[in-house]
XYZ file of C-alpha atoms in Angstrom:
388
model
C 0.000 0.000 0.000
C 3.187 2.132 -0.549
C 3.813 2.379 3.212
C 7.730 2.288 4.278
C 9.268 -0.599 5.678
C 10.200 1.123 8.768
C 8.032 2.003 11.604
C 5.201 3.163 9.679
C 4.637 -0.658 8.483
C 1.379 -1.909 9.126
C 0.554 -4.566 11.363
C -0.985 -7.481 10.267
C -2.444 -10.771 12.192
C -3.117 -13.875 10.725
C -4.906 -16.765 12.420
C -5.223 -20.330 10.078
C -5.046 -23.414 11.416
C -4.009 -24.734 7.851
C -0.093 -23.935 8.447
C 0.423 -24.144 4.577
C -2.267 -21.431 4.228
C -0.929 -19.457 7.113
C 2.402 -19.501 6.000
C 1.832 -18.503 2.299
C -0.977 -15.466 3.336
C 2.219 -14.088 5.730
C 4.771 -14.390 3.299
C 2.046 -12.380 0.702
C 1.495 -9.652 3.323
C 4.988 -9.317 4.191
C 6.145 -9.240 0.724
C 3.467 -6.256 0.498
C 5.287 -4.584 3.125
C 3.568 -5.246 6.318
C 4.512 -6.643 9.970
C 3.007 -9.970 10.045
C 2.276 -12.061 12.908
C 0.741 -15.485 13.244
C -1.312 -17.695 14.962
C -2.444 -21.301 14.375
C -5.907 -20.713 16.288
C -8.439 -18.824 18.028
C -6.643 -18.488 21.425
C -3.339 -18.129 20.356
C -4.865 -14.848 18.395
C -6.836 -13.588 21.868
C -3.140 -13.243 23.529
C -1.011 -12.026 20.319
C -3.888 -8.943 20.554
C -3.628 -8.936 23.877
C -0.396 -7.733 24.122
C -0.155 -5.841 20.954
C -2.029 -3.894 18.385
C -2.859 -4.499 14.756
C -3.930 -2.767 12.051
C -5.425 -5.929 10.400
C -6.655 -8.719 11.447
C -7.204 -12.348 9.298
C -8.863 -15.172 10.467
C -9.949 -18.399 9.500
C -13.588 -19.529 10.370
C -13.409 -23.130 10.680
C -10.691 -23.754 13.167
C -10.838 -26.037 16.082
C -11.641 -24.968 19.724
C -12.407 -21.270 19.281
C -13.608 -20.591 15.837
C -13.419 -17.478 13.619
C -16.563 -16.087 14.790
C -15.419 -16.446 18.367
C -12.363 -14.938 18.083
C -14.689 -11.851 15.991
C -16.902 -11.724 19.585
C -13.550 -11.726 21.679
C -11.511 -9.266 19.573
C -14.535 -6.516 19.461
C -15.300 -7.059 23.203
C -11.481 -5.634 22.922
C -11.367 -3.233 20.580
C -14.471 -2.269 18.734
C -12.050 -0.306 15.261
C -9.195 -3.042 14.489
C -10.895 -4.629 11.408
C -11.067 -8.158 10.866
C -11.328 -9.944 8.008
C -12.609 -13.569 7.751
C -11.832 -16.319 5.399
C -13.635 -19.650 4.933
C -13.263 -22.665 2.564
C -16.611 -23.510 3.248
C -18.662 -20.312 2.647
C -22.475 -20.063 3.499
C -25.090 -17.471 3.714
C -25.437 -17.781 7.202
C -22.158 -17.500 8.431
C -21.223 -14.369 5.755
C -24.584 -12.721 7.340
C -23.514 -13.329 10.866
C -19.889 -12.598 10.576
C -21.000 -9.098 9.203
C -23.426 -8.575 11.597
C -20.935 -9.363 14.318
C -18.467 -6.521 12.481
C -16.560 -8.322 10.229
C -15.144 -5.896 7.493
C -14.983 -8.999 4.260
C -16.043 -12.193 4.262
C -13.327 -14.161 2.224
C -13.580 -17.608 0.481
C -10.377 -20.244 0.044
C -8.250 -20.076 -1.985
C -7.964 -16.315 -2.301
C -5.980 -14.387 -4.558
C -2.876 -12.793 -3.475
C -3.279 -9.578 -5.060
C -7.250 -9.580 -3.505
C -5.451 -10.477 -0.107
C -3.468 -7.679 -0.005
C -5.899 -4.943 -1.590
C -8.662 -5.941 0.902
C -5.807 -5.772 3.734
C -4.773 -2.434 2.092
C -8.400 -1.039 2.665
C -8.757 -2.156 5.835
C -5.902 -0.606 7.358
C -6.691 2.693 5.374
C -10.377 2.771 7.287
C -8.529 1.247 10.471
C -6.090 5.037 10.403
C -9.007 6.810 9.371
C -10.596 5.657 12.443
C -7.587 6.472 14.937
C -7.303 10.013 13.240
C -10.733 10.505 14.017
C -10.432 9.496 16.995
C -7.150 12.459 17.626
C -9.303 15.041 16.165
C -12.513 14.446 18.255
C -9.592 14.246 21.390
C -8.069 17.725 19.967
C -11.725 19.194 19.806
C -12.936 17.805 23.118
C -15.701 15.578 20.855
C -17.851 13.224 22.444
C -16.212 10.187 20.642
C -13.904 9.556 22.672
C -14.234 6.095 23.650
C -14.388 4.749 20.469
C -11.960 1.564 20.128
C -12.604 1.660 24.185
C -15.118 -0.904 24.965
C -15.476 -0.705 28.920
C -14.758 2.767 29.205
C -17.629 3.577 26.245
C -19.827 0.829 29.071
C -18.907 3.035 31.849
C -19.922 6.330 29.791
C -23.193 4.840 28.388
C -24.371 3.199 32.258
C -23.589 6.955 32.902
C -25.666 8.235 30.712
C -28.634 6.161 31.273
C -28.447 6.907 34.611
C -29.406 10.766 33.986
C -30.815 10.269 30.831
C -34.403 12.841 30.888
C -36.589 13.616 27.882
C -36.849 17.592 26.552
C -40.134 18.460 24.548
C -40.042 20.475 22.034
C -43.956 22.106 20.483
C -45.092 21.379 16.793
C -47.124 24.035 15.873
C -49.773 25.004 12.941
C -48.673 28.544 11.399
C -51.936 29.221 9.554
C -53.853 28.544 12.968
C -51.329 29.329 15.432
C -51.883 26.326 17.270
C -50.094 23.745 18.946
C -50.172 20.680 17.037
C -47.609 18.172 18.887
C -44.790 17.542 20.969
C -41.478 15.850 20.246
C -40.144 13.660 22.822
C -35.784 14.488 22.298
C -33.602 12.221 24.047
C -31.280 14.103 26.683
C -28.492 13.385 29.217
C -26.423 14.779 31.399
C -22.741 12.719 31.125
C -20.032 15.022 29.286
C -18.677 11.707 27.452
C -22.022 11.322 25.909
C -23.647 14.559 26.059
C -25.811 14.236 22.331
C -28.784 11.749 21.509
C -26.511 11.079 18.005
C -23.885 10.227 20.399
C -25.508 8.024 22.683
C -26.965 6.219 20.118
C -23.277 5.751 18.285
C -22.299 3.885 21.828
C -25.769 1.715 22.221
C -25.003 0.502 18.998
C -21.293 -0.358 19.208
C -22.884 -2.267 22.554
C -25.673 -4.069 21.357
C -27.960 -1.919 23.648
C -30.302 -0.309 21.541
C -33.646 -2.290 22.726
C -32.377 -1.202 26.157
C -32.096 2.367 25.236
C -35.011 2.327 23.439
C -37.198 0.700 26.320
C -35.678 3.744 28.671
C -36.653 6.683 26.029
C -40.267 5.270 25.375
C -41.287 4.856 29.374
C -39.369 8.088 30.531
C -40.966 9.833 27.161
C -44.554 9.211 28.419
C -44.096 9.705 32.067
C -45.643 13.650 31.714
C -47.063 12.410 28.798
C -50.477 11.468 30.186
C -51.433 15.349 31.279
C -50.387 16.194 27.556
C -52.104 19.153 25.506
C -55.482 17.767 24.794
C -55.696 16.578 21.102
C -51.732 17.215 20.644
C -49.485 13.997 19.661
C -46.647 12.488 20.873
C -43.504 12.630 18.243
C -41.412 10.382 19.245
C -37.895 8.335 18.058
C -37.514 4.936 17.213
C -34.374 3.474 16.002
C -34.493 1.185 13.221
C -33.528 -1.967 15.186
C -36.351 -0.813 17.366
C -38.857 -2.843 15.205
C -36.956 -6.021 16.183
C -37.889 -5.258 20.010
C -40.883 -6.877 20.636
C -41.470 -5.097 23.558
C -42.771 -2.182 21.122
C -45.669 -4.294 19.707
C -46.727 -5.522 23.408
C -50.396 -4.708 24.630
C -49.154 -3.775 27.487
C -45.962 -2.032 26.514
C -44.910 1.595 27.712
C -46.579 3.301 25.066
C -49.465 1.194 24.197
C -52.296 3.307 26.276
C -51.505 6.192 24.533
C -50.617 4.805 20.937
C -53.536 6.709 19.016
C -51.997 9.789 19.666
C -47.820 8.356 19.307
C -45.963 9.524 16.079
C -43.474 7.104 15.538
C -40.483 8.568 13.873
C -37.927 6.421 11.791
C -34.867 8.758 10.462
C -33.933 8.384 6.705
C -30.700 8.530 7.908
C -30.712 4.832 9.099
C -31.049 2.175 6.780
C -33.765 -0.521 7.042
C -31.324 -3.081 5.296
C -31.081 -6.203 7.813
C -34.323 -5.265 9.638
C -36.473 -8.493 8.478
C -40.557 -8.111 7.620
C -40.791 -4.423 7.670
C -43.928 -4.346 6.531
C -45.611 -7.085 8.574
C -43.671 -5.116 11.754
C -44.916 -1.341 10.566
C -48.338 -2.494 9.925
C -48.681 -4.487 13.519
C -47.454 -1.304 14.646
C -50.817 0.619 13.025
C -52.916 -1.368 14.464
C -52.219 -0.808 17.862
C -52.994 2.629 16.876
C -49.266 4.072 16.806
C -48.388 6.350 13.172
C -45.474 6.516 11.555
C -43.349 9.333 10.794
C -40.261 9.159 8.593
C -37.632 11.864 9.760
C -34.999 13.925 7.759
C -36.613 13.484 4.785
C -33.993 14.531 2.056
C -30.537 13.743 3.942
C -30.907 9.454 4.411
C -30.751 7.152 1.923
C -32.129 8.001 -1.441
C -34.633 6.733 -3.237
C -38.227 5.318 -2.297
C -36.676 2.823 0.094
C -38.647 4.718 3.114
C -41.497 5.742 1.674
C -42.284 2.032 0.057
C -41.495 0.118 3.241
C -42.709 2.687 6.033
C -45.677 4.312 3.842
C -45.738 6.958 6.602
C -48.675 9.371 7.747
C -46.060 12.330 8.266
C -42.382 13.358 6.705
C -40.197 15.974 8.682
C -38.212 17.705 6.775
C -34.612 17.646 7.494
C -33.225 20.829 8.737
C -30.452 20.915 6.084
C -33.000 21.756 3.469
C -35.075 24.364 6.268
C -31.363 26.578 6.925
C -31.653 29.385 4.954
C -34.191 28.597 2.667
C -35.429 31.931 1.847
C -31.446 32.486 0.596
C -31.317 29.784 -1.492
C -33.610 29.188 -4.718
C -32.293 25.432 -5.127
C -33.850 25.127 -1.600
C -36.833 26.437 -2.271
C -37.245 24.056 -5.809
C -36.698 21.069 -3.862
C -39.145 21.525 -0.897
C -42.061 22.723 -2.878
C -41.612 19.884 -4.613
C -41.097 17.031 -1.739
C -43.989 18.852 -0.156
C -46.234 19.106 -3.679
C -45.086 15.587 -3.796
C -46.633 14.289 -0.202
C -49.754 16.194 -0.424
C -50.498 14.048 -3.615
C -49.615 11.020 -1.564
C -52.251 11.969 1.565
C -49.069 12.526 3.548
C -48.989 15.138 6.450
C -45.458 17.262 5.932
C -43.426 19.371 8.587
C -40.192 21.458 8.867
C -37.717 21.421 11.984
C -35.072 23.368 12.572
C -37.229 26.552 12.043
C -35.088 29.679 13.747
C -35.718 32.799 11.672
C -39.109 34.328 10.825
C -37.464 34.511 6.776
C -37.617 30.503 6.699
C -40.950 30.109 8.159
C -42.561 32.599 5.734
C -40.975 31.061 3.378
C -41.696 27.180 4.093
C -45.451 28.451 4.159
C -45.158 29.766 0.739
C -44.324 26.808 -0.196
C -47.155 25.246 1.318
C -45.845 23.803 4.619
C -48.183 24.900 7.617
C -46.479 22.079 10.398
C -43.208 23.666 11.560
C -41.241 23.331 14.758
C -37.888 24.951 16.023
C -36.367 27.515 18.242
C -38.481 30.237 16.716
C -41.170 29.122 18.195
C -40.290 27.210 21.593
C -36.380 25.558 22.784
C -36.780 22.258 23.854
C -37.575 21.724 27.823
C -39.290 20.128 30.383
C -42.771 19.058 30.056
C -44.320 21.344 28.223
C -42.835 24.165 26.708
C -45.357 26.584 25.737
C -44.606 27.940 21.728
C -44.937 31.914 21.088
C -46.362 32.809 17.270
């Protein structure tokens, strides 16, 4: 990868049981300039990594004792950037699906290639130092990041954070009426390591504890919730993997007595790749009585993927495409249009991120009446009351 042979040479570990294989995927890598070490199986790997750091690591699946996919559990519960890279001579769907769900950067099959070997090895150590310089900037900047490749220390900061984790409400208001229309329920907390919802997701997902999170939003979310604004809804988060927890679709789940008036909002930004029955899940999810929102409209994924799988009762537009609007023409094309667009399709549209009176007048040119932001109320405890 045109790195020196000197102290810049990146690290490489490679675990085959095969010691034909192992030796001729070393002498590759270290003929393509890298520092290779070796291990003939699972547990030999866990202490090589124990006492040293890679940029790269390789690893058979089939291997006796502790397998690839162990040694994938036992090298994230270490370090959750180092990339691995796992090769099988028997390949199958349901190992490929589970070693990338378990963070597996390739999925290999014998014999490979030795140019392939080292180009994938080349990539991953190019993401594996665009990860550590990441890492130095959020440091440098104070981010909130900052226990990324930290596994028990991101634990400590994310028990932390659930601990003082609150909910802030934030009014959605009519313009034309200048009424209050809902509330959003925004995910707070007070621990500096974590101190942003986008943040303390990032950390339940690198620890498998989204359902947990989510549980803690939805019965903290409703707790003032039962007092709320008559006729006003409830916007409020859900995280794609949410609609794998069945807690969600329980008749006697946290938000289940209030579901007729609970907006469910899905980001665009998340993909619904992986999540299985989508449908079936959204449509249980109706008929408890719950609707579904999908958020950020314009910045996630393109394409219909949302809108075909989530059919939603209500888009929010994403604040990128509400900043500045009445500066920006292009702006203005594109949101008449989304909105033209949803009002064809029976679907309700708002705007967040609304701060100056120039971008509301102009949103409601362009037909948008639903709008929510500073402008009109911060978000606070329960209930913030909005000024027109």
């Amino acid at each position: 990868m045109g790195t020196d042979r000197g102290l810049d040479r990146p690290r490489a570990l490679v675990v085959e049981d095969d010691e034909r294989i192992l030796r001729a995927h070393a002498r590759i890598l270290t003929n393509a300039g890298y520092a290779v070490e070796t291990a003939l199986d699972g547990l030999a790997a866990v202490q090589a990594f124990g006492r040293a750091s890679f940029d790269v690591i390789l690893s058979d699946i089939d291997m006796p004792g502790m397998d690839g996919m162990q040694l994938l559990e036992r090298v994230r519960a270490h370090d959750l950037d180092v990339p691995v890279i796992v090769i099988t001579g028997n390949p199958s769907v349901e190992t490929a699906i589970r070693a990338i769900e378990q963070g597996a950067l390739r999925y290999l099959v014998k014999p490979v290639d030795a140019q392939v070997l080292v180009n994938v090895a080349n990539d991953a150590v190019r993401l594996h130092r665009i990860a550590k310089a990441k890492r130095q900037a959020l440091d440098l900047a104070g981010g909130v990041d900052r226990f990324v490749g930290d596994r028990a220390g991101l634990a400590a900061g994310f028990d932390r954070a659930m601990e003082s984790l609150h909910v802030a409400y934030q009014p959605i208001v009519s313009w034309s009426t200048k009424t209050l229309y809902a509330y959003e329920a925004l995910l707070r907390s007070r621990e500096p390591t974590l101190p942003y919802p986008v943040a303390m997701l990032d950390a339940a997902e690198r620890l498998g504890r989204v359902h947990e999170l989510g549980r803690v939003i939805r019965r903290r979310a409703i707790e003032p919730a039962v007092p709320l604004v008559e006729g006003a809804l409830l916007f409020l988060n859900l995280h794609p993997a949410d609609l794998q927890d069945e807690d969600l679709f329980r008749p006697d789940g946290a938000l289940a007595a209030i579901a007729g008036r609970v907006v469910l909002e899905i980001t665009e930004r998340a993909s619904l790749d992986g999540i299985p029955d989508v449908r079936a899940r959204i449509s249980a999810l109706r008929k408890v009585g719950f609707r579904i929102a999908v958020d950020d409209l314009g910045a996630g994924y393109a394409g219909l993927t949302s809108f075909t799988l989530l059919e939603p009762d209500v888009v929010k537009l994403d604040i990128a495409l509400v900043r500045d609007i009445h500066l920006e023409p292009k702006k203005q094309t594109v949101v008449r249009t989304l909105i033209t667009m949803c009002k064809e399709l029976g679907i309700v549209v708002t705007a967040e991120g609304i701060e100056v009176p120039e971008e509301r007048d102009e949103l409601a040119r362009a037909g948008c009446d639903l709008m929510q932001g500073y402008l009109f109320a911060k978000p606070g405890d329960a209930f913030p009351v909005p000024t027109f």
